[in-house]
CSV table of C-alpha atoms in Angstrom, one decimal:
chain,number,residue,atom,x,y,z
A,127,MET,CA,2.7,-37.8,45.9
A,128,ALA,CA,0.5,-34.8,44.1
A,129,LYS,CA,1.4,-34.4,39.9
A,130,SER,CA,2.5,-31.1,38.8
A,131,THR,CA,0.8,-30.2,36.3
A,132,PRO,CA,3.4,-29.5,33.1
A,133,THR,CA,4.1,-26.3,31.5
A,134,ARG,CA,1.8,-25.6,28.8
A,135,LEU,CA,4.0,-23.7,26.1
A,136,ARG,CA,2.8,-20.5,24.5
A,137,VAL,CA,2.4,-21.2,20.5
A,138,LEU,CA,3.8,-18.5,19.4
A,139,LYS,CA,4.0,-16.1,16.4
A,140,THR,CA,5.7,-16.7,12.6
A,141,PHE,CA,6.1,-13.6,11.4
A,142,LYS,CA,6.4,-13.9,7.5
A,143,LEU,CA,5.5,-12.2,4.4
A,144,TYR,CA,2.5,-11.8,2.0
A,145,ILE,CA,3.3,-12.6,-0.9
A,146,GLY,CA,0.3,-13.4,-3.9
A,147,GLY,CA,-2.4,-14.1,-1.6
A,148,ALA,CA,0.2,-15.9,1.1
A,149,PHE,CA,2.1,-16.1,3.8
A,150,PRO,CA,5.4,-17.7,2.8
A,151,ARG,CA,9.1,-17.3,4.3
A,152,THR,CA,11.7,-14.9,2.9
A,153,GLU,CA,13.7,-17.8,-0.2
A,154,SER,CA,16.7,-16.7,1.3
A,155,GLY,CA,16.2,-18.3,5.3
A,156,ARG,CA,17.3,-14.5,6.7
A,157,PHE,CA,15.5,-13.0,9.6
A,158,LEU,CA,15.7,-9.4,11.3
A,159,GLN,CA,14.4,-9.0,15.1
A,160,GLU,CA,12.3,-6.9,16.8
A,161,HIS,CA,12.5,-5.2,20.4
A,162,ASN,CA,10.2,-2.9,23.0
A,163,PRO,CA,11.3,-0.4,23.8
A,164,LYS,CA,12.3,-2.1,26.8
A,165,GLY,CA,14.9,-4.0,24.8
A,166,GLN,CA,12.7,-7.1,25.2
A,167,LEU,CA,12.7,-9.7,22.1
A,168,VAL,CA,9.2,-8.8,20.4
A,169,ALA,CA,9.6,-11.5,17.7
A,170,ASN,CA,11.9,-12.6,14.7
A,171,PHE,CA,10.8,-11.2,11.5
A,172,CYS,CA,11.5,-12.0,7.7
A,173,ARG,CA,15.0,-10.3,6.0
A,174,ALA,CA,13.3,-10.1,2.8
A,175,SER,CA,15.5,-10.8,-0.1
A,176,ARG,CA,16.3,-9.6,-4.3
A,177,LYS,CA,14.2,-12.7,-4.5
A,178,ASP,CA,11.5,-12.2,-2.8
A,179,LEU,CA,11.2,-8.6,-4.3
A,180,ARG,CA,10.6,-10.7,-7.7
A,181,ASN,CA,8.4,-12.4,-6.4
A,182,SER,CA,6.4,-10.3,-5.0
A,183,VAL,CA,6.0,-7.6,-8.1
A,184,VAL,CA,4.9,-11.4,-10.8
A,185,ALA,CA,2.3,-11.1,-8.4
A,186,ALA,CA,1.7,-8.1,-8.2
A,187,ARG,CA,1.5,-8.0,-12.6
A,188,LYS,CA,-0.8,-11.0,-12.6
A,189,ALA,CA,-3.2,-9.2,-10.1
A,190,GLN,CA,-3.7,-5.7,-11.1
A,191,PRO,CA,-5.4,-6.1,-14.5
A,192,GLY,CA,-8.5,-8.1,-12.3
A,193,TRP,CA,-8.4,-5.8,-9.9
A,194,ALA,CA,-8.7,-1.8,-12.1
A,195,GLY,CA,-11.0,-4.0,-14.5
A,196,ARG,CA,-13.0,-4.1,-11.4
A,197,THR,CA,-15.5,-1.5,-10.9
A,198,PRO,CA,-14.6,1.7,-8.5
A,199,PHE,CA,-18.0,0.7,-6.8
A,200,ASN,CA,-16.9,-2.4,-6.0
A,201,ARG,CA,-13.2,-1.3,-5.3
A,202,ALA,CA,-14.9,1.2,-2.6
A,203,GLN,CA,-16.3,-1.9,-1.4
A,204,ILE,CA,-13.8,-4.0,-0.5
A,205,LEU,CA,-11.4,-0.7,1.0
A,206,TYR,CA,-14.9,-0.6,3.3
A,207,ARG,CA,-14.5,-3.9,3.9
A,208,MET,CA,-10.7,-3.4,4.8
A,209,ALA,CA,-12.0,-1.4,7.4
A,210,GLU,CA,-14.7,-3.3,8.3
A,211,VAL,CA,-12.1,-6.2,9.4
A,212,LEU,CA,-9.9,-3.3,10.7
A,213,GLU,CA,-12.7,-2.1,12.9
A,214,SER,CA,-13.4,-6.3,14.7
A,215,ARG,CA,-10.0,-6.8,15.1
A,216,ARG,CA,-8.8,-2.4,16.9
A,217,GLU,CA,-7.9,-4.5,20.4
A,218,SER,CA,-5.8,-6.2,18.9
A,219,PHE,CA,-3.6,-3.7,16.7
A,220,GLU,CA,-3.9,-1.2,20.4
A,221,SER,CA,-3.0,-4.5,22.1
A,222,ALA,CA,0.0,-4.7,19.8
A,223,LEU,CA,0.8,-1.2,18.9
A,224,ALA,CA,1.2,-0.7,22.7
A,225,GLU,CA,3.5,-3.4,24.0
A,226,ARG,CA,5.6,-3.8,20.8
A,227,ALA,CA,5.9,0.1,20.1
A,228,GLY,CA,5.0,1.3,24.1
A,229,ILE,CA,2.6,3.8,22.6
A,230,LYS,CA,0.6,4.7,25.2
A,231,SER,CA,-3.2,3.5,25.5
A,232,ALA,CA,-4.8,6.3,24.5
A,233,ASP,CA,-2.8,7.0,21.8
A,234,ALA,CA,-2.4,3.4,20.3
A,235,GLN,CA,-6.3,3.7,20.1
A,236,ALA,CA,-6.3,7.1,18.6
A,237,GLU,CA,-3.7,5.3,16.1
A,238,VAL,CA,-6.1,2.7,14.6
A,239,ASP,CA,-9.3,5.2,14.8
A,240,ALA,CA,-7.5,7.1,12.1
A,241,ALA,CA,-6.4,4.5,9.3
A,242,ILE,CA,-9.6,2.9,10.0
A,243,ASP,CA,-11.0,6.7,8.9
A,244,ARG,CA,-8.9,7.1,6.3
A,245,LEU,CA,-9.5,3.8,4.9
A,246,VAL,CA,-12.7,4.5,4.2
A,247,TRP,CA,-11.9,7.9,3.0
A,248,TYR,CA,-10.3,6.4,0.8
A,249,ALA,CA,-12.7,4.0,-0.3
A,250,GLY,CA,-15.2,7.0,-1.1
A,251,TRP,CA,-12.8,8.7,-3.8
A,252,ALA,CA,-12.9,5.0,-5.0
A,253,ASP,CA,-16.0,6.3,-8.2
A,254,LYS,CA,-15.2,9.7,-7.0
A,255,PHE,CA,-11.8,11.1,-8.6
A,256,VAL,CA,-12.0,9.6,-11.9
A,257,GLN,CA,-15.3,12.6,-12.3
A,258,ILE,CA,-13.0,14.7,-10.4
A,259,MET,CA,-10.1,14.8,-12.5
A,260,GLY,CA,-11.1,13.6,-16.1
A,261,THR,CA,-12.5,16.0,-18.2
A,262,THR,CA,-14.1,17.1,-21.1
A,263,ASN,CA,-11.6,19.0,-23.0
A,264,PRO,CA,-12.9,22.2,-25.8
A,265,VAL,CA,-11.7,21.1,-29.5
A,266,ALA,CA,-11.9,23.1,-32.5
A,267,SER,CA,-13.1,20.5,-34.3
A,268,PRO,CA,-17.0,18.6,-34.2
A,269,HIS,CA,-15.1,15.6,-31.4
A,270,PHE,CA,-16.1,14.6,-28.4
A,271,ASN,CA,-12.3,15.0,-26.7
A,272,ILE,CA,-12.5,12.9,-23.2
A,273,THR,CA,-9.6,13.0,-20.6
A,274,SER,CA,-9.5,10.3,-18.0
A,275,PRO,CA,-7.3,8.6,-15.4
A,276,GLU,CA,-6.1,4.9,-15.5
A,277,PRO,CA,-3.8,2.7,-13.0
A,278,THR,CA,-0.7,3.0,-13.5
A,279,GLY,CA,0.2,-1.2,-12.8
A,280,VAL,CA,2.7,-1.7,-10.1
A,281,VAL,CA,4.5,0.7,-8.0
A,282,THR,CA,6.3,-0.3,-5.6
A,283,ALA,CA,5.9,1.8,-2.1
A,284,PHE,CA,8.8,2.2,0.5
A,285,ALA,CA,6.6,2.4,3.4
A,286,PRO,CA,7.3,5.8,6.5
A,287,ARG,CA,9.2,5.0,9.5
A,288,SER,CA,6.3,5.8,11.2
A,289,ALA,CA,3.1,5.4,12.7
A,290,PRO,CA,3.3,1.4,12.6
A,291,LEU,CA,0.6,1.2,11.3
A,292,LEU,CA,-1.6,5.1,10.1
A,293,GLY,CA,1.8,4.9,8.1
A,294,LEU,CA,1.1,1.5,6.4
A,295,ILE,CA,-2.5,2.0,4.8
A,296,THR,CA,-1.4,6.5,3.9
A,297,ALA,CA,0.7,4.1,1.4
A,298,ILE,CA,-1.4,1.4,0.7
A,299,ALA,CA,-4.8,2.9,0.0
A,300,PRO,CA,-4.3,6.1,-2.0
A,301,VAL,CA,-2.5,3.4,-4.6
A,302,ILE,CA,-4.7,0.7,-4.8
A,303,VAL,CA,-8.5,2.5,-5.1
A,304,SER,CA,-7.4,3.0,-8.7
A,305,GLY,CA,-6.8,0.2,-10.0
A,306,ASN,CA,-2.6,-0.4,-8.5
A,307,ALA,CA,-1.6,-3.1,-7.5
A,308,LEU,CA,1.1,-2.3,-5.0
A,309,VAL,CA,4.4,-4.4,-3.4
A,310,LEU,CA,5.4,-2.2,0.1
A,311,VAL,CA,8.4,-2.7,1.6
A,312,VAL,CA,8.6,-1.9,5.3
A,313,GLU,CA,11.6,-1.0,7.3
A,314,ASN,CA,10.5,0.6,10.5
A,315,GLU,CA,11.4,-0.4,13.9
A,316,HIS,CA,7.7,-2.3,14.3
A,317,PRO,CA,7.4,-4.4,11.1
A,318,SER,CA,5.6,-7.3,12.7
A,319,ILE,CA,2.1,-5.1,13.0
A,320,ALA,CA,2.4,-5.3,9.0
A,321,ILE,CA,2.4,-8.2,8.9
A,322,ASP,CA,-1.1,-8.6,11.2
A,323,LEU,CA,-2.2,-6.6,9.1
A,324,ALA,CA,-1.8,-8.4,6.0
A,325,GLU,CA,-3.9,-10.7,8.0
A,326,VAL,CA,-6.8,-7.9,7.6
A,327,PHE,CA,-6.9,-7.5,4.0
A,328,HIS,CA,-6.6,-11.1,3.7
A,329,CYS,CA,-10.1,-11.5,5.3
A,330,SER,CA,-11.7,-8.6,3.2
A,331,ASP,CA,-12.0,-10.0,-0.7
A,332,LEU,CA,-8.9,-8.2,-2.0
A,333,PRO,CA,-7.7,-10.4,-3.9
A,334,GLY,CA,-4.7,-11.8,-3.5
A,335,GLY,CA,-1.3,-10.1,-5.5
A,336,VAL,CA,-3.4,-6.9,-5.3
A,337,VAL,CA,-1.0,-5.7,-2.0
A,338,ASN,CA,2.2,-7.5,-1.2
A,339,ILE,CA,3.6,-6.9,1.8
A,340,LEU,CA,8.0,-7.1,2.0
A,341,THR,CA,10.1,-6.6,5.3
A,342,GLY,CA,13.2,-6.0,5.3
A,343,LEU,CA,15.9,-3.4,4.7
A,344,ARG,CA,16.1,-0.9,2.6
A,345,GLU,CA,19.3,-0.4,1.3
A,346,GLU,CA,19.1,-3.7,-0.2
A,347,LEU,CA,15.8,-3.7,-2.2
A,348,VAL,CA,15.9,-0.2,-2.9
A,349,PRO,CA,18.6,-0.4,-5.9
A,350,HIS,CA,16.8,-3.6,-7.1
A,351,ALA,CA,13.1,-2.1,-7.4
A,352,ALA,CA,14.5,1.2,-9.5
A,353,LYS,CA,15.9,-1.5,-12.0
A,354,HIS,CA,13.1,-3.5,-11.7
A,355,MET,CA,11.6,-3.0,-15.4
A,356,ASP,CA,8.2,-4.4,-14.8
A,357,ILE,CA,8.0,-2.1,-11.5
A,358,ASP,CA,5.8,0.8,-12.9
A,359,ALA,CA,5.9,3.8,-10.4
A,360,ILE,CA,8.2,4.1,-6.7
A,361,ALA,CA,6.4,5.9,-4.1
A,362,THR,CA,9.2,6.7,-1.3
A,363,PHE,CA,8.1,8.0,2.2
A,364,ASP,CA,11.5,9.4,4.5
A,365,ALA,CA,13.0,8.6,1.6
A,366,THR,CA,16.8,10.0,2.4
A,367,ASP,CA,18.8,11.9,-0.2
A,368,GLU,CA,20.6,8.8,-1.4
A,369,GLU,CA,17.5,7.3,-2.0
A,370,ARG,CA,16.3,9.1,-3.8
A,371,ARG,CA,19.0,9.9,-6.0
A,372,LEU,CA,19.7,6.4,-6.8
A,373,ILE,CA,16.5,5.7,-7.5
A,374,ALA,CA,16.2,8.2,-9.8
A,375,LEU,CA,19.1,7.7,-12.0
A,376,GLU,CA,18.0,3.7,-11.5
A,377,ALA,CA,14.0,4.7,-13.3
A,378,ALA,CA,15.3,6.6,-15.8
A,379,GLU,CA,15.6,3.5,-17.4
A,380,SER,CA,12.3,1.7,-17.9
A,381,VAL,CA,10.7,5.2,-16.9
A,382,LYS,CA,9.5,4.8,-13.8
A,383,ARG,CA,7.0,7.4,-12.4
A,384,VAL,CA,8.6,8.4,-9.3
A,385,HIS,CA,7.1,10.1,-6.3
A,386,ASN,CA,8.9,11.3,-2.7
A,387,PHE,CA,6.3,11.4,-0.1
A,388,GLU,CA,7.2,14.1,2.6
A,389,SER,CA,6.4,13.4,6.1
A,390,PRO,CA,3.9,15.8,7.6
A,391,ALA,CA,5.0,17.5,10.8
A,392,LYS,CA,5.8,16.7,13.7
A,393,HIS,CA,5.2,12.9,12.0
A,394,ASP,CA,1.2,13.5,13.5
A,395,TRP,CA,0.0,11.8,10.3
A,396,ALA,CA,-3.2,11.7,11.4
A,397,GLN,CA,-3.6,15.0,10.5
A,398,ALA,CA,-5.8,15.9,7.5
A,399,SER,CA,-3.2,16.7,5.3
A,400,ALA,CA,-2.1,13.3,5.5
A,401,GLN,CA,-4.4,12.6,2.8
A,402,SER,CA,-5.9,13.7,-0.3
A,403,PRO,CA,-7.4,12.9,-3.4
A,404,TYR,CA,-4.0,14.4,-4.8
A,405,ASN,CA,-2.2,12.1,-3.3
A,406,ILE,CA,-4.0,9.4,-5.8
A,407,LEU,CA,-2.3,11.0,-8.8
A,408,PRO,CA,0.6,10.1,-8.9
A,409,PHE,CA,0.0,6.3,-9.7
A,410,VAL,CA,-2.3,7.0,-12.1
A,411,GLU,CA,-1.7,8.2,-16.7
A,412,PHE,CA,-4.2,10.1,-18.5
A,413,LYS,CA,-5.6,8.6,-21.1
A,414,THR,CA,-7.8,11.1,-23.5
A,415,ALA,CA,-10.1,9.7,-26.3
A,416,TRP,CA,-11.4,11.2,-28.8
A,417,HIS,CA,-14.7,10.3,-30.6
A,418,PRO,CA,-16.3,11.9,-34.1
A,419,ILE,CA,-19.7,13.8,-33.1
A,420,GLU,CA,-22.5,13.1,-36.1
A,421,SER,CA,-23.6,16.3,-38.5
A,422,GLY,CA,-27.6,17.1,-37.9
A,423,ALA,CA,-27.8,17.0,-41.7
A,424,ALA,CA,-26.0,13.5,-41.4
A,425,MET,CA,-27.7,12.7,-38.2
A,426,GLY,CA,-31.2,13.1,-40.1
A,427,ALA,CA,-30.2,11.5,-43.1
A,428,LYS,CA,-31.3,8.3,-42.1
A,429,TYR,CA,-34.9,8.7,-40.4
């Protein structure tokens, strides 16, 4: 009698959080479920807690000075490397968008193309936006007066609810390109793609803690992010009126920068209006420095 071949069990992927360059489970042990458009279970994913948010802020604060201290050219190289790795994994992302999100094959390819191109586009601004947004100011005294943008610090962003890949890139790139560190909260119908994207970042020379990704519920994390005293700025996409009111109220205590992005028409994140160097500005501070100009007589006296 022939022996039957045992059925092989697939190794299913565990979708965790991304904090400090590592993939921990949520400390709370809670989870949510993701389903495809047919109602079939895709995966369980972590429901991040207040403690996970605090851990992410600690990791971001630790990483931010080093990231801001890198040359703009080096930050551009790393964003470009992120695009390279995403390009090399495009087939898996196209498959994920089609199978999990129910996006048509051609549309999935277009979204991956747009996500890669957007990373390259913002990489190009890393060593240019300071020159465009900064200036030398005319003053009525013998001084150089120079204004230049600097990163504001640790930013928490609540990601778009649509475009499960391109929406994330649109939220991430303009925040980190100037030297900020980011805590990204993802609540959409297909959050597992955000953790797939975290694996791209993990392989892209991006220092651990510069981008931290939490999957969970906005209604649970918005109040804690808004009142957290070590978060310097908050960005929202698709925020409800109640979320905006709550963030504005709580953020006033620590004088956080708050910027509410409007979704593009028909939630088409691929259109050109969804990317702009002006999307970098809400997350920078402008520093003005004065330097005395020596008179010609004083300079001549030295020689």
